[in-house]
């Protein structure tokens, strides 16, 4: 799916918040669980540490503070929102949806609320969906949350996956603005590659696998990621008739520094225009892009008027890019 914003209702991000668990887990700490080392993890992934949720902490415990922060910065309350989408593969439970739980906690009694599953690309899918509903006039103000607590579904004895992931959530408020905001989206899925990153036993299909842990073919996902981050971004830029040289800030999914470096080199984005925080948070799945966005806004790298390109990829296999003219002030 690919498309550009049509003249009419212009939609942008007017609020942004994020939340990560308090507990910092270093590479050295992980080496007490599996046969790995700080040196290997840093060299192959660029990750130094990640945040890991407490046993009693579920997705909504991260999503709610992120959402409250985003709403406050947009100057609105839950009651003012009529759409809530939570992008995640680790909801509190299969049902009720975390979206419905969040809506209740926020007093968003007029909102449609649901969860969306698109792996690490979930936040990009949710942004596009919310944009479409706002631009089409079906909704008027949306809360989009991307977050995961993958630590709960990892095999803590599998070094090939354990070292990569962390927990976190980010939230944005989307609403009509006088000008600019989202310019276009490109989204895709390839179920044929799904078995390269999967969670057997997590649904209605029976598997021989006795556990419900993330399983991954790292090399195949690496190849997919370095190809699709580039292809998705280039397709969207062409559709929007924008050159990569015009992009002021690139916010890629934070899976692995090596993946980001390969993609940015192929795309031709200078490193000072790339947001990277995977070193401190690991891969937070649907939380990754909003967490990086919040950090860039906080440290002044994201300024109103900037052309921002975001691209995610992940389980499905799925991918998605969004291009927008940033409109929110850091002081908001
Ligand atoms: N510590 C030490 N050694 C390890 C570890 C570890 N944590 N993990 C694997 N190894 C070993 C392997 O067993 C292998 O040993 P061998 O040569 O004796 O067989 C060796 O290191 C090299 O393994 P490779 O898989 O070739 O290592 P590679 O350089 O490809 O890095 C990695 C592995 C980091 C997983 C990389 O393939 C990668 O980043 N893939 C993409 C993963 C990803 O982004 N997944 C998330 C997608 S988004 C989503 O939806 C969740």
XYZ file of C-alpha atoms and ligand atoms in Angstrom:
383
model
C 0.000 0.000 0.000
C 1.352 3.377 -0.910
C -0.197 6.815 -1.022
C 0.304 10.504 -0.492
C -1.761 12.911 1.563
C -4.450 14.604 -0.487
C -5.299 18.267 -0.094
C -8.037 18.659 2.488
C -7.679 17.759 6.139
C -4.029 18.030 7.150
C -3.045 15.730 10.018
C -0.050 15.891 12.304
C 1.385 14.844 15.644
C 0.422 17.310 18.378
C 1.473 15.333 21.470
C 4.232 12.834 22.228
C 5.125 10.798 25.307
C 7.051 7.669 26.187
C 7.737 5.319 29.069
C 10.323 2.628 29.684
C 10.639 0.347 32.740
C 12.989 1.520 35.488
C 15.162 -1.590 35.479
C 18.312 -1.315 33.351
C 19.773 -4.655 32.276
C 23.331 -4.573 30.975
C 24.977 -7.002 28.590
C 27.078 -8.305 31.471
C 23.908 -9.153 33.380
C 22.578 -11.119 30.394
C 25.822 -13.059 30.225
C 24.788 -14.572 33.569
C 21.758 -16.140 31.824
C 23.279 -17.234 28.500
C 26.679 -17.862 26.938
C 27.353 -14.375 25.569
C 29.494 -11.328 26.285
C 29.309 -7.549 26.320
C 31.918 -7.529 23.561
C 29.880 -9.818 21.237
C 26.609 -7.971 21.799
C 28.151 -4.521 21.237
C 30.041 -5.613 18.128
C 27.111 -7.439 16.473
C 24.223 -5.217 17.556
C 25.491 -1.949 19.064
C 23.350 -2.597 22.162
C 24.860 -1.728 25.565
C 21.787 -2.082 27.784
C 18.001 -2.351 27.672
C 15.063 -1.751 30.010
C 13.215 -4.805 31.313
C 9.739 -4.731 32.866
C 9.152 -5.909 36.423
C 7.279 -9.231 36.803
C 4.021 -7.457 37.617
C 4.445 -4.821 34.875
C 2.289 -5.323 31.738
C 2.006 -3.332 28.523
C -0.716 -1.015 29.815
C 1.557 -0.027 32.728
C 3.932 1.473 30.148
C 1.308 2.567 27.633
C -0.715 4.597 30.134
C 2.031 6.965 31.343
C 3.187 7.423 27.734
C -0.389 8.213 26.677
C -0.982 10.605 29.590
C 2.193 12.470 28.696
C 1.226 12.690 25.014
C -2.289 13.931 25.852
C -0.948 16.528 28.290
C 1.515 17.835 25.712
C -1.283 18.102 23.166
C -3.312 19.996 25.782
C -6.210 17.537 25.702
C -7.709 14.776 27.864
C -8.888 11.232 27.198
C -12.414 12.530 26.787
C -11.255 14.566 23.765
C -10.017 11.501 21.888
C -12.307 9.446 19.633
C -9.825 6.825 18.430
C -7.231 4.777 20.333
C -4.977 2.284 18.558
C -2.428 0.256 20.507
C 0.185 -1.358 18.242
C 1.659 -4.347 20.041
C 2.363 -8.071 19.984
C 2.409 -8.206 23.788
C -0.974 -6.884 24.950
C -1.900 -7.354 28.617
C -4.035 -10.300 27.389
C -5.747 -11.403 24.139
C -8.948 -9.713 25.253
C -10.076 -7.263 26.401
C -7.704 -5.336 24.173
C -5.098 -3.113 25.774
C -6.690 -0.331 23.735
C -9.968 -0.821 25.610
C -8.162 -0.980 28.973
C -6.240 2.207 28.190
C -9.418 3.965 27.019
C -11.117 3.107 30.302
C -8.181 4.311 32.408
C -8.027 7.585 30.447
C -11.765 8.226 30.608
C -11.917 8.087 26.796
C -15.577 7.122 26.760
C -16.188 8.409 23.217
C -13.298 6.521 21.630
C -13.128 3.446 19.437
C -10.261 1.465 20.933
C -8.433 -1.629 19.736
C -5.067 -3.359 19.342
C -3.165 -3.785 16.099
C -0.657 -6.550 15.393
C 2.096 -5.921 12.847
C 5.236 -6.887 14.785
C 7.831 -4.170 15.131
C 6.088 -2.282 12.292
C 2.950 -1.892 14.386
C 3.476 1.777 15.177
C 3.854 2.648 11.477
C 0.693 0.718 10.592
C -1.198 2.402 13.446
C -0.044 5.868 12.369
C -1.280 5.222 8.825
C -4.625 3.895 10.065
C -5.200 6.833 12.372
C -4.171 9.246 9.637
C -6.675 7.648 7.266
C -9.527 7.860 9.759
C -8.764 11.502 10.542
C -8.226 12.555 6.942
C -11.445 10.750 5.977
C -13.364 12.597 8.671
C -14.339 9.450 10.581
C -12.322 10.394 13.672
C -11.224 13.800 14.941
C -8.457 13.185 17.435
C -6.508 9.935 17.763
C -4.170 8.466 20.333
C -1.677 6.070 18.752
C 0.403 3.956 21.111
C 3.260 1.680 20.110
C 4.712 -0.533 22.776
C 5.881 -3.984 23.712
C 7.162 -5.965 26.663
C 8.970 -8.582 24.628
C 10.927 -9.671 27.706
C 7.782 -11.613 28.688
C 7.821 -13.759 25.528
C 11.573 -14.254 25.103
C 13.298 -17.531 25.821
C 15.734 -16.454 28.530
C 17.970 -19.401 27.622
C 18.244 -18.449 23.892
C 21.197 -16.126 23.378
C 20.298 -15.467 19.743
C 17.155 -13.533 20.711
C 17.573 -12.612 24.381
C 20.281 -10.017 23.797
C 18.369 -8.066 21.132
C 15.190 -6.879 22.788
C 13.985 -4.464 25.460
C 10.670 -3.129 26.773
C 9.129 0.289 26.186
C 6.200 2.280 24.842
C 5.579 5.572 23.109
C 2.385 7.454 22.344
C 1.376 10.244 19.988
C -1.744 12.355 19.577
C -2.831 12.901 15.967
C -5.204 15.659 14.945
C -5.955 18.112 12.184
C -3.503 21.004 11.890
C -3.654 24.155 9.740
C -0.918 22.948 7.413
C 1.451 20.071 6.613
C 2.020 17.086 8.914
C 1.822 13.651 7.243
C 2.737 13.604 3.548
C 2.536 9.889 2.722
C 2.792 6.266 3.801
C 4.069 3.004 2.367
C 3.145 -0.269 4.103
C 3.656 -3.896 3.165
C 3.619 -7.496 4.362
C 5.166 -10.767 3.206
C 3.720 -13.714 5.112
C 5.956 -16.079 3.141
C 8.849 -14.843 5.281
C 6.819 -15.040 8.494
C 8.539 -18.150 9.832
C 11.797 -16.194 10.111
C 10.391 -14.410 13.154
C 7.511 -16.059 14.912
C 5.784 -16.968 18.160
C 4.442 -20.525 17.824
C 1.658 -21.581 20.162
C 0.423 -18.051 20.729
C -2.893 -18.445 18.896
C -5.393 -21.030 17.684
C -2.893 -23.104 15.641
C -1.405 -26.079 17.500
C 2.351 -26.593 17.216
C 4.728 -29.267 18.376
C 6.739 -26.515 20.073
C 5.946 -26.774 23.770
C 6.746 -23.156 24.575
C 5.484 -19.736 23.517
C 8.753 -17.964 22.926
C 10.057 -15.763 20.129
C 11.928 -17.764 17.498
C 14.060 -16.045 14.899
C 16.307 -16.764 11.960
C 18.593 -13.790 12.641
C 20.529 -13.919 9.382
C 17.380 -13.976 7.242
C 15.809 -11.140 9.238
C 19.030 -9.150 8.883
C 18.963 -9.559 5.083
C 15.277 -8.665 4.944
C 15.756 -5.621 7.188
C 18.650 -4.114 5.260
C 16.754 -4.567 1.967
C 13.302 -3.441 3.051
C 14.318 -0.368 5.082
C 15.866 1.011 1.910
C 13.193 -0.124 -0.552
C 10.261 1.123 1.530
C 11.871 4.514 2.118
C 12.867 4.945 -1.532
C 9.408 3.949 -2.790
C 7.742 6.450 -0.476
C 10.144 9.274 -1.307
C 9.535 8.669 -5.029
C 5.765 8.640 -4.493
C 5.993 11.947 -2.591
C 8.451 13.352 -5.167
C 10.975 14.119 -2.458
C 14.721 13.518 -2.592
C 16.569 11.803 0.248
C 18.706 14.976 0.416
C 15.598 16.882 1.535
C 15.069 14.603 4.555
C 16.197 16.424 7.695
C 15.794 13.530 10.127
C 15.569 9.769 9.574
C 14.044 7.696 12.372
C 14.501 4.001 11.560
C 13.256 1.062 13.593
C 15.869 0.436 16.274
C 16.704 -3.245 15.744
C 20.477 -3.278 15.442
C 23.076 -0.552 14.794
C 24.538 -2.627 11.958
C 21.156 -2.815 10.209
C 20.718 0.954 10.581
C 24.240 1.640 9.295
C 23.789 -0.535 6.201
C 20.381 1.010 5.454
C 21.519 4.612 5.911
C 24.604 4.037 3.770
C 22.485 2.579 0.947
C 19.918 5.361 1.314
C 22.588 8.035 1.400
C 21.511 9.665 4.674
C 24.378 11.386 6.538
C 24.844 9.908 10.024
C 24.111 13.251 11.733
C 20.560 13.026 10.356
C 19.889 9.563 11.791
C 18.355 8.956 15.222
C 19.879 5.987 17.037
C 19.088 4.945 20.607
C 19.138 1.151 20.270
C 22.380 1.212 22.285
C 20.403 2.113 25.428
C 17.023 0.439 24.833
C 17.600 -2.517 22.511
C 14.803 -3.374 20.102
C 11.554 -2.291 21.775
C 9.445 -3.464 18.808
C 6.437 -1.158 18.374
C 7.882 1.220 20.967
C 11.057 1.785 18.968
C 10.124 4.610 16.579
C 8.130 6.720 19.078
C 10.884 6.296 21.715
C 13.493 7.508 19.233
C 11.189 10.337 18.143
C 10.678 11.456 21.757
C 14.403 11.439 22.373
C 15.094 13.499 19.243
C 12.437 16.022 20.269
C 13.815 16.252 23.808
C 17.406 16.812 22.709
C 16.465 19.449 20.117
C 17.278 17.415 17.008
C 13.628 17.404 15.965
C 12.356 20.879 15.135
C 9.166 22.243 13.573
C 9.442 22.457 9.792
C 11.778 19.477 9.473
C 11.075 16.777 6.922
C 11.035 13.503 8.865
C 11.241 9.994 7.411
C 10.383 6.993 9.592
C 10.667 3.355 8.570
C 9.866 0.219 10.520
C 10.118 -3.497 9.772
C 9.465 -6.631 11.695
C 7.462 -9.789 12.269
C 4.968 -10.736 9.583
C 7.203 -10.026 7.857
C 5.981 -6.449 7.664
C 7.353 -3.026 6.892
C 6.188 0.554 6.744
C 7.382 4.112 6.142
C 5.885 7.505 6.864
C 7.004 10.911 5.644
C 5.934 14.032 7.488
C 6.673 17.692 7.939
C 7.163 17.991 11.716
C 4.863 20.559 13.360
C 5.160 20.043 17.118
C 7.289 22.307 19.290
C 9.514 20.682 21.952
C 8.106 23.146 24.479
C 4.547 21.898 23.914
N 26.434 -14.194 22.032
C 27.497 -14.841 21.530
N 27.447 -15.549 20.383
C 26.271 -15.563 19.715
C 25.134 -14.897 20.200
C 25.234 -14.194 21.408
N 24.206 -13.519 21.943
N 24.126 -15.102 19.323
C 24.619 -15.858 18.332
N 25.919 -16.145 18.585
C 26.844 -16.926 17.778
C 26.150 -17.851 16.820
O 25.805 -19.058 17.464
C 27.190 -18.042 15.746
O 28.100 -19.003 16.194
P 28.653 -20.109 15.149
O 29.384 -19.299 14.099
O 29.514 -20.941 16.009
O 27.441 -20.781 14.610
C 27.917 -16.702 15.712
O 27.591 -16.034 16.950
C 27.530 -15.811 14.565
O 26.112 -15.817 14.458
P 25.384 -15.023 13.348
O 23.911 -15.316 13.436
O 26.041 -15.207 12.026
O 25.662 -13.532 13.831
P 25.264 -12.217 13.113
O 26.449 -11.405 12.861
O 24.299 -12.476 11.978
O 24.414 -11.476 14.249
C 22.150 -11.073 14.891
C 23.272 -12.101 14.786
C 22.621 -9.961 15.808
C 20.919 -11.746 15.492
C 21.861 -10.494 13.485
O 21.646 -11.549 12.577
C 20.636 -9.605 13.479
O 20.646 -8.501 14.022
N 19.547 -10.035 12.832
C 18.322 -9.247 12.788
C 17.553 -9.458 14.052
C 16.404 -8.497 14.201
O 16.528 -7.323 13.919
N 15.289 -9.004 14.695
C 14.173 -8.203 15.041
C 13.338 -7.778 13.881
S 12.100 -6.682 14.319
C 10.774 -7.461 15.067
O 9.692 -7.575 14.520
C 10.872 -7.988 16.425
